[in-house]
Short mmCIF file of C-alpha atoms in Angstrom, two decimals:
data_model
loop_
_atom_site.label_atom_id
_atom_site.label_comp_id
_atom_site.label_asym_id
_atom_site.label_seq_id
_atom_site.Cartn_x
_atom_site.Cartn_y
_atom_site.Cartn_z
CA MET A 1058 -13.47 -23.71 -17.60
CA ALA A 1059 -11.25 -22.93 -14.68
CA CYS A 1060 -11.18 -19.14 -14.43
CA PRO A 1061 -13.55 -17.39 -12.03
CA VAL A 1062 -15.43 -15.30 -14.62
CA LEU A 1063 -15.79 -18.18 -17.03
CA ALA A 1064 -16.90 -20.60 -14.33
CA GLN A 1065 -19.67 -18.20 -13.29
CA ALA A 1066 -20.69 -17.60 -16.89
CA ARG A 1067 -20.84 -21.36 -17.50
CA ASP A 1068 -22.99 -21.85 -14.39
CA ALA A 1069 -25.28 -19.04 -15.55
CA ARG A 1070 -25.62 -20.68 -18.98
CA ALA A 1071 -26.47 -24.01 -17.37
CA SER A 1072 -29.38 -22.48 -15.45
CA LYS A 1073 -30.39 -19.86 -18.06
CA PRO A 1074 -30.04 -20.84 -21.72
CA GLN A 1075 -30.20 -17.19 -22.90
CA ALA A 1076 -27.28 -15.99 -20.75
CA PRO A 1077 -24.82 -13.74 -22.63
CA ALA A 1078 -21.63 -15.32 -23.91
CA VAL A 1079 -18.18 -14.52 -22.62
CA GLN A 1080 -16.57 -11.71 -24.61
CA SER A 1081 -12.87 -12.28 -25.21
CA VAL A 1082 -10.03 -10.21 -26.69
CA ARG A 1083 -6.56 -11.66 -27.22
CA PHE A 1084 -3.42 -9.73 -26.28
CA ASP A 1085 -0.62 -11.97 -27.57
CA ASP A 1086 -0.55 -14.87 -25.05
CA TRP A 1087 -3.14 -13.40 -22.66
CA PHE A 1088 -6.89 -13.07 -22.96
CA TYR A 1089 -9.06 -10.25 -21.61
CA ARG A 1090 -12.48 -11.78 -20.93
CA CYS A 1091 -15.74 -10.37 -19.62
CA ALA A 1092 -19.09 -11.90 -18.79
CA ASN A 1093 -22.31 -10.55 -17.31
CA VAL A 1094 -23.16 -12.37 -14.09
CA LYS A 1095 -25.94 -11.96 -11.55
CA ALA A 1096 -24.90 -10.07 -8.42
CA ALA A 1097 -26.32 -10.85 -4.99
CA GLY A 1098 -29.30 -8.52 -5.53
CA GLY A 1099 -30.16 -10.10 -8.87
CA LYS A 1100 -28.64 -7.22 -10.84
CA ASP A 1101 -26.44 -8.01 -13.87
CA VAL A 1102 -22.83 -6.89 -13.39
CA GLN A 1103 -19.92 -7.24 -15.76
CA GLN A 1104 -16.95 -9.17 -14.41
CA CYS A 1105 -13.69 -9.14 -16.32
CA GLU A 1106 -10.36 -10.89 -16.01
CA VAL A 1107 -7.04 -11.32 -17.76
CA ALA A 1108 -6.12 -14.99 -18.14
CA GLN A 1109 -3.73 -17.54 -19.60
CA ILE A 1110 -3.86 -21.33 -19.59
CA ALA A 1111 -0.58 -23.27 -19.84
CA GLN A 1112 -0.90 -26.76 -21.30
CA VAL A 1113 1.29 -29.81 -21.87
CA ARG A 1114 0.76 -32.61 -24.33
CA GLN A 1115 -0.10 -35.99 -22.81
CA GLY A 1116 -0.52 -38.65 -25.44
CA ASP A 1117 -2.82 -37.23 -28.09
CA GLN A 1118 -4.40 -34.47 -26.02
CA ASN A 1119 -3.48 -31.17 -24.36
CA VAL A 1120 -3.83 -31.04 -20.58
CA ASN A 1121 -4.18 -27.82 -18.56
CA VAL A 1122 -1.38 -27.62 -15.99
CA LEU A 1123 -1.62 -23.97 -14.94
CA THR A 1124 -4.38 -21.42 -15.24
CA LEU A 1125 -3.62 -17.84 -14.23
CA ALA A 1126 -6.32 -15.19 -13.94
CA ILE A 1127 -6.06 -11.60 -12.74
CA ALA A 1128 -9.23 -9.71 -11.87
CA ARG A 1129 -10.17 -6.47 -10.17
CA THR A 1130 -11.36 -6.67 -6.60
CA ALA A 1131 -13.72 -4.21 -5.00
CA PRO A 1132 -11.83 -1.31 -3.41
CA GLU A 1133 -11.88 -1.05 0.36
CA ALA A 1134 -14.81 0.91 1.76
CA GLY A 1135 -14.30 4.64 1.34
CA LYS A 1136 -11.27 4.23 -0.93
CA LYS A 1137 -10.88 4.95 -4.63
CA ALA A 1138 -10.10 2.02 -6.94
CA SER A 1139 -6.37 1.59 -7.47
CA GLU A 1140 -3.86 -0.55 -9.30
CA SER A 1141 -3.41 -2.59 -6.12
CA ASP A 1142 -6.99 -3.84 -6.33
CA LEU A 1143 -5.92 -6.77 -8.51
CA LEU A 1144 -6.20 -10.38 -7.39
CA LEU A 1145 -4.20 -13.21 -8.95
CA THR A 1146 -5.92 -16.60 -8.97
CA ALA A 1147 -3.96 -19.69 -10.00
CA LEU A 1148 -5.31 -23.17 -10.63
CA VAL A 1149 -3.05 -26.23 -10.73
CA PRO A 1150 -3.85 -29.95 -10.93
CA LEU A 1151 -4.60 -32.00 -7.82
CA ASN A 1152 -1.93 -33.94 -5.87
CA VAL A 1153 0.22 -30.97 -4.88
CA VAL A 1154 1.77 -30.52 -1.44
CA LEU A 1155 -0.43 -27.81 0.04
CA PRO A 1156 1.85 -26.44 2.82
CA THR A 1157 4.60 -25.50 0.33
CA GLY A 1158 2.30 -23.16 -1.60
CA LEU A 1159 2.68 -22.12 -5.22
CA GLY A 1160 5.89 -20.28 -6.05
CA LEU A 1161 5.69 -17.55 -8.67
CA GLY A 1162 8.67 -15.92 -10.35
CA THR A 1163 9.94 -14.09 -13.39
CA GLY A 1164 13.42 -13.55 -14.78
CA GLY A 1165 14.86 -16.18 -12.45
CA LYS A 1166 13.70 -14.25 -9.36
CA GLU A 1167 11.04 -15.51 -6.99
CA LEU A 1168 8.19 -13.00 -6.62
CA ALA A 1169 5.99 -14.73 -4.08
CA THR A 1170 4.89 -17.98 -2.52
CA ILE A 1171 1.12 -18.04 -2.70
CA PRO A 1172 -0.81 -20.20 -0.22
CA TYR A 1173 -3.35 -22.62 -1.61
CA ARG A 1174 -6.91 -21.59 -0.78
CA ASN A 1175 -8.71 -24.86 -1.50
CA CYS A 1176 -8.87 -27.86 -3.79
CA ASN A 1177 -11.90 -29.26 -5.60
CA GLN A 1178 -12.56 -31.44 -8.65
CA ALA A 1179 -11.06 -28.74 -10.91
CA GLY A 1180 -7.72 -28.70 -9.05
CA CYS A 1181 -6.04 -26.64 -6.33
CA TRP A 1182 -6.58 -22.89 -6.13
CA ALA A 1183 -4.11 -20.26 -4.90
CA GLN A 1184 -4.91 -16.55 -4.58
CA GLN A 1185 -3.00 -13.42 -3.73
CA LYS A 1186 -3.54 -9.71 -4.11
CA LEU A 1187 -0.89 -8.30 -6.43
CA ASP A 1188 1.30 -5.59 -4.94
CA ALA A 1189 3.12 -2.91 -6.97
CA ARG A 1190 6.42 -4.86 -6.98
CA MET A 1191 4.80 -8.02 -8.34
CA LEU A 1192 2.78 -6.11 -10.94
CA ASP A 1193 5.86 -4.26 -12.15
CA ALA A 1194 7.88 -7.48 -12.49
CA LEU A 1195 5.08 -9.27 -14.35
CA ARG A 1196 4.52 -6.34 -16.71
CA LYS A 1197 8.22 -5.99 -17.55
CA GLY A 1198 9.01 -9.70 -17.83
CA THR A 1199 8.87 -11.87 -20.92
CA SER A 1200 8.29 -15.20 -19.19
CA GLY A 1201 7.23 -16.41 -15.79
CA GLU A 1202 7.59 -19.58 -13.78
CA ALA A 1203 5.31 -21.32 -11.33
CA HIS A 1204 6.89 -23.76 -8.87
CA LEU A 1205 5.00 -26.52 -7.10
CA ARG A 1206 5.71 -29.80 -5.36
CA LEU A 1207 3.75 -32.95 -6.12
CA MET A 1208 2.70 -35.43 -3.44
CA ASN A 1209 5.39 -37.85 -4.69
CA GLY A 1210 8.04 -35.23 -3.77
CA GLN A 1211 8.76 -34.14 -7.34
CA ASN A 1212 9.34 -30.41 -7.80
CA ILE A 1213 7.70 -29.03 -10.94
CA ASN A 1214 8.55 -25.78 -12.74
CA LEU A 1215 5.84 -24.56 -15.11
CA LYS A 1216 6.76 -21.83 -17.57
CA PHE A 1217 4.25 -19.30 -18.88
CA SER A 1218 4.46 -16.33 -21.21
CA LEU A 1219 4.11 -12.73 -20.08
CA LYS A 1220 3.85 -11.50 -23.67
CA GLY A 1221 0.78 -9.26 -23.92
CA LEU A 1222 0.12 -9.13 -20.17
CA ALA A 1223 0.89 -5.40 -19.82
CA LYS A 1224 -1.59 -4.52 -22.60
CA ALA A 1225 -4.23 -6.87 -21.22
CA LEU A 1226 -3.84 -5.38 -17.72
CA ALA A 1227 -4.17 -1.87 -19.17
CA GLU A 1228 -7.51 -2.94 -20.68
CA LEU A 1229 -8.61 -4.51 -17.40
CA GLN A 1230 -7.80 -1.35 -15.47
CA LYS A 1231 -9.71 1.02 -17.74
CA PRO A 1232 -12.69 2.64 -16.01
CA SER A 1233 -15.81 0.50 -16.17
CA LYS A 1234 -18.27 1.34 -18.93
CA ALA A 1235 -21.21 0.23 -16.80
#
């Protein structure tokens, strides 16, 4: 499981067999998922995200090539939560050229080049706070593209669907029920 909420929920299940399951609702090609996780003070908090996993077929199995997750971040101290408090996390396979970053676009237009944060056994992670321009383009688009360069110099374009993203984001941005 590559998404932040799911990774934490999986870790919680590994240490506590009775941990609650991840709740998931599908919005076309996107999933809205929530899990209760332990906060720093030991209190249960609900963390939610909107996610999609793009796969390709290799031989007789599907392989994850791009995981996108959008989650709310805590608002800055003294500020009210806003639409700009959304963080995009992307996970791609290992062996990418890190300095080039991960390109993200829709409708043939480049939206951003996101720097890679780190790599681990799951792959390489890139994160960026979504601004109003990026959010608007992603909501209105029908398909998106991620651009990366492999260590062998090959440029890769990964396509993903934006169908259902606007509805899933609306669910994510509803006031918390907690």
